[in-house]
Short mmCIF file of C-alpha atoms in Angstrom, two decimals:
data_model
loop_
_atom_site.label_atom_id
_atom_site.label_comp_id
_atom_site.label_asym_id
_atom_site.label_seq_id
_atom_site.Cartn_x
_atom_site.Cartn_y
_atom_site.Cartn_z
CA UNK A 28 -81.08 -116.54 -172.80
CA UNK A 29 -78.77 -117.97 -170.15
CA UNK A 30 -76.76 -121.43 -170.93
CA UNK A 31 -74.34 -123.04 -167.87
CA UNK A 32 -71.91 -125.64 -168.61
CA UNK A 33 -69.70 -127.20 -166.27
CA UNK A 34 -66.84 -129.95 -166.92
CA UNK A 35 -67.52 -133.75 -165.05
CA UNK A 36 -71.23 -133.68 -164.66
CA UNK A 37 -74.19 -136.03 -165.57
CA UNK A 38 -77.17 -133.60 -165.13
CA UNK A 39 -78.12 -130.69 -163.92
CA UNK A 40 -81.57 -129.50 -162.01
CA UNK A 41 -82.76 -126.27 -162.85
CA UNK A 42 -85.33 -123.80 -161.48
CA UNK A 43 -86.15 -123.19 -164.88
CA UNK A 44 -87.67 -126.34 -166.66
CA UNK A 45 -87.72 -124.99 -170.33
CA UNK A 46 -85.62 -122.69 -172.67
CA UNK A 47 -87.32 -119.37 -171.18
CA UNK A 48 -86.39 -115.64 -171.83
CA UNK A 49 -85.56 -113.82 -168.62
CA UNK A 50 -86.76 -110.54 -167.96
CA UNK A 51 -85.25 -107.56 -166.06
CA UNK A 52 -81.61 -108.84 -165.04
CA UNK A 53 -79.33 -107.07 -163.01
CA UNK A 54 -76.83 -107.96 -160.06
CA UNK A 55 -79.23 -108.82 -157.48
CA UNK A 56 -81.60 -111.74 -158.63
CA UNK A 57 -80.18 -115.72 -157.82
CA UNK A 58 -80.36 -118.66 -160.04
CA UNK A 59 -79.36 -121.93 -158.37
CA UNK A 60 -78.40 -125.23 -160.42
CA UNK A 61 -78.12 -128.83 -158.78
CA UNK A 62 -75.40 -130.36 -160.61
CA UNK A 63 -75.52 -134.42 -160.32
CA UNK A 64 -72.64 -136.65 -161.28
CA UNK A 65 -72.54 -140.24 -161.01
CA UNK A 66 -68.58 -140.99 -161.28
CA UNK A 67 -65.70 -140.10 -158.92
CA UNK A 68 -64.41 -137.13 -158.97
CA UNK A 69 -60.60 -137.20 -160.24
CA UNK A 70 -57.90 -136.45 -157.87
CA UNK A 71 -56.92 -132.76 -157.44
CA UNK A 72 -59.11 -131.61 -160.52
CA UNK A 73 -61.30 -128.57 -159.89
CA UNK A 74 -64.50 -128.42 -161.27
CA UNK A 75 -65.06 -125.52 -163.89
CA UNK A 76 -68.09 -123.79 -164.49
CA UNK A 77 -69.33 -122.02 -167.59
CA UNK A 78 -72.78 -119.51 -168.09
CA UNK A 79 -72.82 -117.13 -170.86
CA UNK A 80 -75.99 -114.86 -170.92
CA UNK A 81 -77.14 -113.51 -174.29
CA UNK A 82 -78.86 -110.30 -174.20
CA UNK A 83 -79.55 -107.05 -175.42
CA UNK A 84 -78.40 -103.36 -173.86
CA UNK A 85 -80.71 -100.32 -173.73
CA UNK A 86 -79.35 -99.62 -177.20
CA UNK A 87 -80.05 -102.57 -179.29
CA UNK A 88 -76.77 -104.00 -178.83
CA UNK A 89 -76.53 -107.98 -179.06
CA UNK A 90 -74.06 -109.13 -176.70
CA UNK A 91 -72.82 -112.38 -174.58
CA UNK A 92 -71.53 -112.35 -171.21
CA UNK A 93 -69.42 -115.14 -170.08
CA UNK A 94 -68.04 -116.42 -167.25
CA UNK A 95 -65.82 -119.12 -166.05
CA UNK A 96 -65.34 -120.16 -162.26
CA UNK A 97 -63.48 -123.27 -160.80
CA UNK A 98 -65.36 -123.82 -157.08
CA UNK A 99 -65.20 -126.78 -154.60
CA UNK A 100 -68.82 -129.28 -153.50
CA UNK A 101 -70.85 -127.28 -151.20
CA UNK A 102 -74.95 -127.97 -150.45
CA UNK A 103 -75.72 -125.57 -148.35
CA UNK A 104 -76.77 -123.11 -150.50
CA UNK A 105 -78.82 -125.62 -152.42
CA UNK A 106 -80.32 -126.88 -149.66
CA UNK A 107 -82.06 -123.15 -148.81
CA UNK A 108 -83.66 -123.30 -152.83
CA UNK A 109 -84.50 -126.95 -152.07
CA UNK A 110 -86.74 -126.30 -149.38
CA UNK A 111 -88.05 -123.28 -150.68
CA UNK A 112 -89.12 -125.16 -153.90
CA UNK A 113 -90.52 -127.95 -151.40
CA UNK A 114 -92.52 -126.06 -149.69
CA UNK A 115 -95.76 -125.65 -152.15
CA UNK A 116 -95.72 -129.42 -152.92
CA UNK A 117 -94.99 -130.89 -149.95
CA UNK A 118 -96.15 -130.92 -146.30
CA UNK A 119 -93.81 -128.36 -143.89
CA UNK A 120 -92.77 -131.21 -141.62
CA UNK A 121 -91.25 -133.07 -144.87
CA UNK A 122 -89.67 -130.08 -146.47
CA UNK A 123 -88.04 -129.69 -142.33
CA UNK A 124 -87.25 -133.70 -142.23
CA UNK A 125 -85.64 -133.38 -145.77
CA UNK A 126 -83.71 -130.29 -144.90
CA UNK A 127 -82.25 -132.00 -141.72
CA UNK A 128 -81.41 -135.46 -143.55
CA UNK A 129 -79.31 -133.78 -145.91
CA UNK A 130 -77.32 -131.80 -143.36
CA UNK A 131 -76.81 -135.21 -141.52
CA UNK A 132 -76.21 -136.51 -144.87
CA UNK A 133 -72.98 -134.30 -145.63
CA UNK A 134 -71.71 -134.82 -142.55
CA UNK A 135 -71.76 -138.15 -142.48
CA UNK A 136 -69.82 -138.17 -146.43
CA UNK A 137 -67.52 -136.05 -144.50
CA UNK A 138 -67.09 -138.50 -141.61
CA UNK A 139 -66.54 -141.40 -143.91
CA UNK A 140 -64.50 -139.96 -147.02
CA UNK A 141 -62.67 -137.17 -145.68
CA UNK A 142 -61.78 -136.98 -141.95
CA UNK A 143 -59.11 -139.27 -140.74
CA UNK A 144 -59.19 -141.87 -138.09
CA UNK A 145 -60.88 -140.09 -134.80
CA UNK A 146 -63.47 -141.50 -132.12
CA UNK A 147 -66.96 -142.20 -132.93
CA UNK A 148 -67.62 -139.76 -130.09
CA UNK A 149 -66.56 -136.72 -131.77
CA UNK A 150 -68.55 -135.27 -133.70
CA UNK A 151 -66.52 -133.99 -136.66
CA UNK A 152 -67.37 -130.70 -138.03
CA UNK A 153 -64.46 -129.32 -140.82
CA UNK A 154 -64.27 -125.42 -141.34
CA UNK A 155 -66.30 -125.16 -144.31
CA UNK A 156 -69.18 -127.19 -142.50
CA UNK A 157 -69.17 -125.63 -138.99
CA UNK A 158 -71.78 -123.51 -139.49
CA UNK A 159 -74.32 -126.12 -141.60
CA UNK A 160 -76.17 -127.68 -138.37
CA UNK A 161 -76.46 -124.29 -137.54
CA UNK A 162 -78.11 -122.65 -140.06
CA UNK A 163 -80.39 -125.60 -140.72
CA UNK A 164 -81.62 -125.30 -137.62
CA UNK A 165 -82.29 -122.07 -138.36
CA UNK A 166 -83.59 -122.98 -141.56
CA UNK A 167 -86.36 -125.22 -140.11
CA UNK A 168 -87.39 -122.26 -137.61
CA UNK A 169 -88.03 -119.79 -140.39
CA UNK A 170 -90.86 -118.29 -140.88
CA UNK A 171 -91.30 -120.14 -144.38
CA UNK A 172 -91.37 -123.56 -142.41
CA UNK A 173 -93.07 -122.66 -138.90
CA UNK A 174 -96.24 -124.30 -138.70
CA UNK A 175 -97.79 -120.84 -136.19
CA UNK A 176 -96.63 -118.54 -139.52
CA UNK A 177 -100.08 -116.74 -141.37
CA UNK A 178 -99.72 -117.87 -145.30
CA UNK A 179 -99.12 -114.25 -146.66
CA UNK A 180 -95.59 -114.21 -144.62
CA UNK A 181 -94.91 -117.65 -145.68
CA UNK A 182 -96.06 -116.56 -149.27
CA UNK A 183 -93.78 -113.47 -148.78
CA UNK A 184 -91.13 -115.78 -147.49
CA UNK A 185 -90.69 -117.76 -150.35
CA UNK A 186 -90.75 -115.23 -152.91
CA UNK A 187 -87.82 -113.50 -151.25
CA UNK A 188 -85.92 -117.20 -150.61
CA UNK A 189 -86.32 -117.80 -154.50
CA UNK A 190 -85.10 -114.18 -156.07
CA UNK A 191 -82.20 -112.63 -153.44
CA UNK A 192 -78.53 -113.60 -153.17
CA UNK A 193 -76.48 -115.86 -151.13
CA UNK A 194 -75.70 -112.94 -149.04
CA UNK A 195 -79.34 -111.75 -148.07
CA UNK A 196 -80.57 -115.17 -147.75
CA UNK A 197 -78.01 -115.76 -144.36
CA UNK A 198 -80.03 -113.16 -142.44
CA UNK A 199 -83.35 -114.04 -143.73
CA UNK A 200 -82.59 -117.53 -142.08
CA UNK A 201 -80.02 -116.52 -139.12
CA UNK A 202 -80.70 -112.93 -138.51
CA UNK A 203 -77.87 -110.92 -136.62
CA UNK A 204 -77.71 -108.97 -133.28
CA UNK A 205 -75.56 -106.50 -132.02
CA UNK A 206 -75.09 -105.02 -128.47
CA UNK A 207 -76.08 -101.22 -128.71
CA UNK A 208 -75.53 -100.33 -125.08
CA UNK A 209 -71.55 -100.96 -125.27
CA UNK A 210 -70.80 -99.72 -129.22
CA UNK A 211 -67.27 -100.11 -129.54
CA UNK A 212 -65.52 -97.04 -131.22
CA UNK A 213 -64.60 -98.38 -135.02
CA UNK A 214 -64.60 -97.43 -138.62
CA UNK A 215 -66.92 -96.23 -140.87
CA UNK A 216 -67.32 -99.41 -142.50
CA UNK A 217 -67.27 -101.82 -139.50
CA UNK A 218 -69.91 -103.08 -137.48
CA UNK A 219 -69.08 -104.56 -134.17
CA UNK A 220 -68.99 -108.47 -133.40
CA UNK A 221 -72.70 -109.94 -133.81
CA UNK A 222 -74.16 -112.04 -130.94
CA UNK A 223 -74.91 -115.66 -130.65
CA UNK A 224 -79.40 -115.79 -131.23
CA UNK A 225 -79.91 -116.92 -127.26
CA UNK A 226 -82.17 -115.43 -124.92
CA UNK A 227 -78.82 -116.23 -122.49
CA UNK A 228 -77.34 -112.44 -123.95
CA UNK A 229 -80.19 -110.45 -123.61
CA UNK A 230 -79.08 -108.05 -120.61
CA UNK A 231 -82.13 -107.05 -118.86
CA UNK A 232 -79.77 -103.67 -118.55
CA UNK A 233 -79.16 -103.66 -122.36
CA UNK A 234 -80.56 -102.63 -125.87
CA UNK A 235 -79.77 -104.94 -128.66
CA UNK A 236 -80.54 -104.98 -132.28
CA UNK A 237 -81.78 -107.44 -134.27
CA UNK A 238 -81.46 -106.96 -138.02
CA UNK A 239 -82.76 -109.25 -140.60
CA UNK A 240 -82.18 -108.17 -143.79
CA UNK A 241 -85.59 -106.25 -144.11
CA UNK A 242 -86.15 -104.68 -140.94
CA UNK A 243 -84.39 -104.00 -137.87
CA UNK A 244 -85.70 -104.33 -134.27
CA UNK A 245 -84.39 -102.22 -131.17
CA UNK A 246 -85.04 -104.36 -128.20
CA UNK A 247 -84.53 -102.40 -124.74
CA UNK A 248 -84.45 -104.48 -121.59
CA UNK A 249 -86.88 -103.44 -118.48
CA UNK A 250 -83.64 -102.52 -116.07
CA UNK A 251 -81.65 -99.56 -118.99
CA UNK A 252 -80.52 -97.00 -117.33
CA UNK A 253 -82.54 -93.44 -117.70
CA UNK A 254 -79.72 -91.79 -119.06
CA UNK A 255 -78.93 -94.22 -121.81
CA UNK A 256 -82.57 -94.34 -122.86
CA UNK A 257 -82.22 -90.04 -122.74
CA UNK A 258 -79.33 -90.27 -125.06
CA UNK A 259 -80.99 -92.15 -127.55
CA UNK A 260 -84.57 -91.92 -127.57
CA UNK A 261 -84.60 -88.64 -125.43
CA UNK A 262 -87.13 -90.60 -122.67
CA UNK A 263 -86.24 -90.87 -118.94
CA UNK A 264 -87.45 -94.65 -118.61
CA UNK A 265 -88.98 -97.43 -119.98
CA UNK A 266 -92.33 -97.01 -119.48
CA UNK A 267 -92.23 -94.07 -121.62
CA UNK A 268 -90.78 -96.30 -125.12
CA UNK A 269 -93.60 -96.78 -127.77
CA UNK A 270 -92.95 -99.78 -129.22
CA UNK A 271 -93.87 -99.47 -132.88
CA UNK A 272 -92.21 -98.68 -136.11
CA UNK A 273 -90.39 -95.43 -135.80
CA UNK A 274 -87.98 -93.16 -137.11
CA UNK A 275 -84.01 -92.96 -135.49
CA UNK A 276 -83.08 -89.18 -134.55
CA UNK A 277 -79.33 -88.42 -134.24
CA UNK A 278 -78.16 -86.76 -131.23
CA UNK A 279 -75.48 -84.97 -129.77
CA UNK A 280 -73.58 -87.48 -128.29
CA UNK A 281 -71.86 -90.44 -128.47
CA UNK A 282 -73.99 -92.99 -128.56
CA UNK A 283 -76.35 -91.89 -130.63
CA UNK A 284 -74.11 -91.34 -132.97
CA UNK A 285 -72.78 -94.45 -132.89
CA UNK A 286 -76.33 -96.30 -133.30
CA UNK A 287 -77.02 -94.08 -136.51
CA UNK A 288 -73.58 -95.08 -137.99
CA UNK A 289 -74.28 -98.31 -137.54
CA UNK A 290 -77.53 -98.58 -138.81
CA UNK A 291 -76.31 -96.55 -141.58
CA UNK A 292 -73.63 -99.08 -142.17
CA UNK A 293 -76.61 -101.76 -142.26
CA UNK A 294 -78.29 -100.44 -144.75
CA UNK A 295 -75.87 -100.07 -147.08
CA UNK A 296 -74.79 -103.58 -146.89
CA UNK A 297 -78.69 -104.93 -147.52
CA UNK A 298 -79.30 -102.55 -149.74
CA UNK A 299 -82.31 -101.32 -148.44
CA UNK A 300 -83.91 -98.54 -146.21
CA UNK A 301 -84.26 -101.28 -143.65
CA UNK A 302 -87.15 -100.55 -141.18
CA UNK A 303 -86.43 -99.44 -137.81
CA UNK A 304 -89.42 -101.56 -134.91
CA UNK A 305 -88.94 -100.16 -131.17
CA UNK A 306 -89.65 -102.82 -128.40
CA UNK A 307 -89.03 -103.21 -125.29
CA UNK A 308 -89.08 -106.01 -122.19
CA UNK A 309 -92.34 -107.28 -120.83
CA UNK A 310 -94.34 -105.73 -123.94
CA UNK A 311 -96.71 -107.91 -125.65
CA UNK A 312 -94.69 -107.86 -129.54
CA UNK A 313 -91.69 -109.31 -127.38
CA UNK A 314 -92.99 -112.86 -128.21
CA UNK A 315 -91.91 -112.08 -132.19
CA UNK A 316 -88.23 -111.05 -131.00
CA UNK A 317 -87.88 -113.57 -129.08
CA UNK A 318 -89.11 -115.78 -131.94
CA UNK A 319 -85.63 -114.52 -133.97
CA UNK A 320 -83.72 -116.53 -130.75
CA UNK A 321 -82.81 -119.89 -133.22
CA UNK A 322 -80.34 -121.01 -130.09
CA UNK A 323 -83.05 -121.90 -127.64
CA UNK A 324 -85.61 -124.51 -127.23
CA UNK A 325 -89.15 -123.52 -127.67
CA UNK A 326 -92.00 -124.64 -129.36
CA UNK A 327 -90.74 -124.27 -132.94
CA UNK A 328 -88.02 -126.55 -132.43
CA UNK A 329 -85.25 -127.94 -130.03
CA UNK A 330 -82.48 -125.94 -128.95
CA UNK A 331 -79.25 -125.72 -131.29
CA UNK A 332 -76.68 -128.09 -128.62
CA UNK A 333 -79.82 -130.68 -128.48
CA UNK A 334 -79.81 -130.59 -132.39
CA UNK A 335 -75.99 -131.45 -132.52
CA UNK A 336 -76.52 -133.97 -130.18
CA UNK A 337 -79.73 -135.24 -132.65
CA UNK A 338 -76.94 -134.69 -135.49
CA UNK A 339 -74.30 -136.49 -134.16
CA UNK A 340 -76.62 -139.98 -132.85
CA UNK A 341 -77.80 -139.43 -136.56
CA UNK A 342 -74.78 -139.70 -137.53
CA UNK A 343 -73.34 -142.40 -135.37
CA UNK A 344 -76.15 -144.71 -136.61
CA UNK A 345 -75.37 -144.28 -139.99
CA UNK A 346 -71.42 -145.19 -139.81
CA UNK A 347 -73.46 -148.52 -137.47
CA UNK A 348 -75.03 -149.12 -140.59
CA UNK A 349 -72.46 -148.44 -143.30
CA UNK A 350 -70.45 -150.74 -140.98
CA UNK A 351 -72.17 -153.99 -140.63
CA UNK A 352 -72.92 -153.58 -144.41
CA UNK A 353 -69.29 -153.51 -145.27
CA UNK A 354 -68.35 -156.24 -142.66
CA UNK A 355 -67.52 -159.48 -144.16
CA UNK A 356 -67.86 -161.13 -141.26
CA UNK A 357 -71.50 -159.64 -140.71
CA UNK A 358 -72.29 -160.00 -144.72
CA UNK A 359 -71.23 -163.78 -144.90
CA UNK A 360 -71.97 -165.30 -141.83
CA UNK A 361 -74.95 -164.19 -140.44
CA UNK A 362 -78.17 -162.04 -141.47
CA UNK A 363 -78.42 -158.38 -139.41
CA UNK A 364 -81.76 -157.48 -137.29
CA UNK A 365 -82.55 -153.85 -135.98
CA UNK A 366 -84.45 -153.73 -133.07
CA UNK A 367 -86.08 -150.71 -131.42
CA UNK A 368 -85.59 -152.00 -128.02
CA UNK A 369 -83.09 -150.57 -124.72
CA UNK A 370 -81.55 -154.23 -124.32
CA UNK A 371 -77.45 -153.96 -124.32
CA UNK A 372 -76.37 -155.42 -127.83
CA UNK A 373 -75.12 -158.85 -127.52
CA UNK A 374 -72.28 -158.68 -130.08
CA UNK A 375 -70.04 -162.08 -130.35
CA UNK A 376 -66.86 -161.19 -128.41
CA UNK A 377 -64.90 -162.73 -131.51
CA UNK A 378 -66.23 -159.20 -133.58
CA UNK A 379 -64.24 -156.32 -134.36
CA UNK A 380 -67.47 -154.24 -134.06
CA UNK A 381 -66.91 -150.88 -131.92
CA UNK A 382 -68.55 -151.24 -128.96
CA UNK A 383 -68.46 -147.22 -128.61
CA UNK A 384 -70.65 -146.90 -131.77
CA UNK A 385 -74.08 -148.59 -130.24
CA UNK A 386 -73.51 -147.16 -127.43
CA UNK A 387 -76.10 -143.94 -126.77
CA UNK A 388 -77.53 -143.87 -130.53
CA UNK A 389 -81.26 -143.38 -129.29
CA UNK A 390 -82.66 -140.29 -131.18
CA UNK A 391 -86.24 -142.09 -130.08
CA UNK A 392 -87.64 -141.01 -126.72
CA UNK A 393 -86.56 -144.44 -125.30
CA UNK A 394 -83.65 -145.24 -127.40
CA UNK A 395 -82.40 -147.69 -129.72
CA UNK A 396 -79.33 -150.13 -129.92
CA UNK A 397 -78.67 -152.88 -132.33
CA UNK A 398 -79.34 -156.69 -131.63
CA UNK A 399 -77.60 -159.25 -133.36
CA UNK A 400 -79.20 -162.87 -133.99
CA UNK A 401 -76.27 -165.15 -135.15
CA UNK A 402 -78.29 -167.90 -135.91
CA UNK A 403 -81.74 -169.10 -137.82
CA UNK A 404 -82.46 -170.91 -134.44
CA UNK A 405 -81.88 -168.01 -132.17
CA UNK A 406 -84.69 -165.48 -134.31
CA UNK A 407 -87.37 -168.33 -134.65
CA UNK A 408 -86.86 -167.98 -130.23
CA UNK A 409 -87.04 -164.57 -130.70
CA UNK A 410 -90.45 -164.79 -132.70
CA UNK A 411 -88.78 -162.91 -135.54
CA UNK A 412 -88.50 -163.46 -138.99
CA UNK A 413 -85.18 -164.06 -141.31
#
């Protein structure tokens, strides 16, 4: 029996509806809570968090285990077991909208409670947040939310996004790859620095690997030279890899021995045997690597700089919004209309209103600005109704 408390909180969402006994746990399964709380939060007070499991040892012992942990407001953790639980209720393209929403969503609280005074140009990303458009971008191009994906994978998805840690759920969403044609010398326990996921770094002279978590893919470009390919897979070119499944020899000589270290390395961080694929350039299972690059447009999504853009208009139109709400002026005087049209706003020149915030807000193919009717009179003109 597991209980969690935690201090300045309404409610709490669980996975698990009802008092339930768990079975078989160890250090590797994940239980996720959504804590709700309807107040403010006081100033400089940490939020403290309580669970005590009850349970019983291979000897019949009854014991508790408790522990306490004070941690800051973070969602994007949640957000991975919200979609996941999404996904059998709800259509894929909602479980995707709702994913994106609350990324712009946290931004946007960030924007208007926590950053201080900048242009509405920027778009303000804090270091704890820096990576959140990012991985829910990535999110939305898993396989567990890709319409092309065959339902056992999804199936097999979403088991795996409901029972691993936070640490094997990053690559399962945002795989990494390494460079394996330049291996830098370094310790046992190092890896070197991971790649951006763009088809930009893929070195037609290079071999790269792609790990996610589960398996591992060796990708060699059509141009590596014959003497790299010898020292590794002990062929003379190209033509001669199998791509496949297959099993990593260890050579005498340097690189080699650098690629088994560092898959070795790998698979002790995951935890698993991790399963070795072989492809190579202009082969036909080159599509499904280059499904893994999350940077770059293609048909499962946009590319990662035109979803910041998407973030940031998303974001610019709701501080437009929060804006005219708050406005006295706006609230007293007149009534608000939204238009989905590409005329210039025609904003009284006596407002305060940023002109830099309507500008360039269309996340529509043709665009939208806001149009402001100051008077009963001018919206009858207008055909539109107050």
């Amino acid at each position: 029996m597991m209980r969690v408390q935690c201090s300045q909180v309404e409610k709490m969402n669980w996975e698990l509806k009802s008092r339930t006994t768990l079975a078989a746990v160890n250090g590797l399964p994940l239980m996720s809570d959504l804590p709700a709380h309807e107040d403010k939060f006081q100033e400089g007070a940490d939020c403290c968090f309580q669970s005590a499991l009850l349970y019983t040892t291979v000897d019949g012992h009854r014991r508790i285990r408790a522990q306490f942990t004070y941690l800051l407001k973070t969602g994007s953790e949640i957000a991975f077991d919200t979609a996941a639980q999404g996904m059998p209720v709800s259509p894929l393209s909602q479980v995707r909208e709702q994913t994106i929403r609350q990324c712009v969503q946290s931004l946007f609280s960030y924007r208007k409670f926590c950053a201080t005074a900048s242009s509405s140009g920027q778009l303000i990303l804090p270091e704890c947040l820096k990576l959140l458009p990012l991985y829910t971008l990535a999110l939305t191009k898993s396989v567990g939310l890709r319409q092309d994906a065959r339902v056992d994978e999804r199936a097999y998805w979403l088991m795996r996004a409901t029972s691993i840690s936070a640490s094997l759920a990053i690559p399962l969403v945002y795989p990494r790859l390494f460079s394996v044609h330049n291996i830098p010398k370094l310790d046992e326990s190092s890896l070197p620095p991971t790649l951006p996921l763009s088809s930009e770094n893929l070195d037609p002279e290079g071999i790269f690997l792609l790990e996610t978590g589960e398996d591992a893919f060796l990708y060699a470009g059509k141009a590596v030279s014959s003497e790299l390919l010898h020292q590794l897979f002990e062929v003379r070119s190209v033509n001669e890899v199998i791509p496949g499944q297959f099993l990593l020899q260890e050579y005498d000589n340097e690189p080699s021995i650098l690629l088994n270290k560092m898959v070795n390395e790998i698979r002790r961080q995951r935890c698993s045997y991790l399963r070795l694929h072989l492809l190579k350039q202009g082969d036909p299972l080159e599509m499904m690597f280059h499904s893994f690059m999350i940077e770059d447009k293609s048909g499962l999504g946009s590319s990662y700089v035109e979803f910041l853009v998407y973030v940031h208009r998303q974001i610019q139109h709701s501080i437009c919004k929060n804006y005219v709400l708050a406005n006295p002026f706006y609230s007293r005087r007149c009534k608000t209309l939204m238009f989905f049209t590409t005329m210039k706003p025609q904003i009284p020149k006596t407002s305060d209103f940023p002109l830099d915030m309507v500008e360039d807000l269309h996340p529509y193919p043709h665009g939208f600005t806001f149009y402001f009717s100051m008077s009963k009179k001018s919206a009858e003109l207008s055909g539109t109704e107050l």
